[in-house]
Amino acid sequence: MIVPGSSSQLLAAALADETGRRLATPTYDRFPDGEALAAVPDFDDDEATVVATTDSDAAWVELLQLQDAVREAGAERVTTVVPYMGYARQDQSFGDGEPVSARAMARAVSTGTDRVVLVNPHEPAVADFYDAPVETVDAAGVLAEPLPDDLGEPLFLAPDEGAIGIAETVRDAYGAGETDYFEKRRDRETGAIEVSPSDAPVSERDVVVVDDIVATGSTMSESVAVLNDRGAARVFAACVHPMLVANAVTKLRGAGVDRIVGSDTIERGCSVVSVASVLADVLA
Ligand code: R5P
């Protein structure tokens, strides 16, 4: 059975459709003292695929509870699909006394599963933190589907060098266009982003800015603003994980984005494409 976390119900349902597996109906409750209680009262299978994005601390707790609940209900084999792995940006200790949070989360999840599937983790190396076997999926190609067919001299641009791989994946899936990347600097104290234009000409061209995550929207909105200043025709924002916290959407609109395109690894209004078919291939 496919067992969804509360934040991954649409993706889990799509995955059930893709794989022909049954979809469980967990309950997500809370005790008066605030403690969570996620349960799977209708679980009756030997195998469980828990699909739970971890975009909040509560979601991590829920994931651990769902893993334990299906074991308790008789699952002999548990696969854990983490569509968006939170804490993956804390993949090292950046200062005195700081934890490697991605490692702490990975170890906790590994105790309750036989296998882990990650979708575009921010740093591929976080897979090494898991004690259970891990498969990492690049689902960025689905972001090409909702783009207009008539992009003019398209440029697929990563806001920093680290995202050039997924920009290339989206360009390849689209079937035409160039790729390039900006240089990015982030002030760790203020979070302020500065991007330096690449040499690629953008005037009168359609540009798709591709990133793994849009969180505060600072990186993407700075990139969009620079491209509009330089005369781009249309600027699209495409990301695998549309976290979009606080005023990220309005920042992007203010910067003049034409459209925001995200996947359902984090379910938001702009999650117009699903990674379910990519996951189904891995789970087959
Ligand atoms: C950073 O390396 C990531 O690829 C994203 O660019 C970053 O996490 C986006 O964060 P924000 O939306 O807060 O600028």
CSV table of C-alpha atoms in Angstrom, one decimal, residues 140-160 163-164 166-182 198 200-202 204-212 214 220 223-224 227-228 232-240 252 257-262:
chain,number,residue,atom,x,y,z
A,140,ALA,CA,13.5,17.9,-13.0
A,141,GLY,CA,12.6,16.9,-16.6
A,142,VAL,CA,8.9,17.0,-15.7
A,143,LEU,CA,9.3,20.8,-15.4
A,144,ALA,CA,9.5,21.1,-19.2
A,145,GLU,CA,6.0,19.8,-19.7
A,146,PRO,CA,4.1,23.0,-18.7
A,147,LEU,CA,6.4,25.4,-20.6
A,148,PRO,CA,5.0,27.0,-23.7
A,149,ASP,CA,5.8,25.2,-27.0
A,150,ASP,CA,6.9,28.4,-28.6
A,151,LEU,CA,9.7,29.6,-26.4
A,152,GLY,CA,11.8,32.0,-28.4
A,153,GLU,CA,15.6,31.2,-28.5
A,154,PRO,CA,15.2,29.6,-25.1
A,155,LEU,CA,17.9,29.9,-22.5
A,156,PHE,CA,17.7,27.6,-19.4
A,157,LEU,CA,19.5,29.4,-16.7
A,158,ALA,CA,20.6,28.2,-13.3
A,159,PRO,CA,20.9,30.9,-10.6
A,160,ASP,CA,24.1,29.3,-9.5
A,163,ALA,CA,21.9,24.1,-10.3
A,164,ILE,CA,23.3,23.8,-13.8
A,166,ILE,CA,18.9,20.4,-13.4
A,167,ALA,CA,18.8,23.3,-15.9
A,168,GLU,CA,20.4,20.9,-18.4
A,169,THR,CA,17.9,18.2,-17.5
A,170,VAL,CA,15.0,20.6,-18.2
A,171,ARG,CA,16.5,21.8,-21.4
A,172,ASP,CA,17.0,18.2,-22.6
A,173,ALA,CA,13.4,17.4,-21.7
A,174,TYR,CA,12.2,20.5,-23.6
A,175,GLY,CA,14.3,19.5,-26.6
A,176,ALA,CA,15.8,22.9,-27.5
A,177,GLY,CA,17.8,25.8,-26.1
A,178,GLU,CA,21.0,26.8,-24.4
A,179,THR,CA,22.0,26.5,-20.8
A,180,ASP,CA,24.1,28.9,-18.6
A,181,TYR,CA,24.4,29.9,-15.0
A,182,PHE,CA,24.7,33.0,-12.8
A,198,SER,CA,26.5,35.5,-17.1
A,200,ALA,CA,24.9,34.8,-22.4
A,201,PRO,CA,22.8,37.3,-24.3
A,202,VAL,CA,19.2,37.4,-23.1
A,204,GLU,CA,14.4,39.4,-26.6
A,205,ARG,CA,14.9,35.8,-25.6
A,206,ASP,CA,12.6,33.6,-23.4
A,207,VAL,CA,14.5,32.6,-20.3
A,208,VAL,CA,13.6,29.7,-17.9
A,209,VAL,CA,15.4,30.1,-14.6
A,210,VAL,CA,15.7,26.6,-13.1
A,211,ASP,CA,16.5,25.8,-9.5
A,212,ASP,CA,16.0,22.9,-7.2
A,214,VAL,CA,12.5,28.2,-4.3
A,220,MET,CA,14.8,33.4,-8.0
A,223,SER,CA,17.6,36.4,-11.1
A,224,VAL,CA,14.2,37.3,-12.7
A,227,LEU,CA,17.0,39.1,-16.6
A,228,ASN,CA,14.1,41.6,-17.1
A,232,ALA,CA,14.6,39.2,-21.7
A,233,ALA,CA,11.3,38.6,-23.5
A,234,ARG,CA,9.6,36.3,-21.0
A,235,VAL,CA,11.1,34.9,-17.8
A,236,PHE,CA,9.7,31.7,-16.3
A,237,ALA,CA,10.7,30.3,-12.9
A,238,ALA,CA,10.9,26.5,-12.7
A,239,CYS,CA,11.8,24.5,-9.6
A,240,VAL,CA,11.5,21.0,-8.4
A,252,LEU,CA,8.6,36.8,-7.9
A,257,VAL,CA,8.1,36.6,-13.6
A,258,ASP,CA,5.9,35.3,-16.3
A,259,ARG,CA,4.9,32.1,-14.6
A,260,ILE,CA,6.1,29.9,-11.7
A,261,VAL,CA,6.2,26.2,-12.5
A,262,GLY,CA,6.8,23.7,-9.7
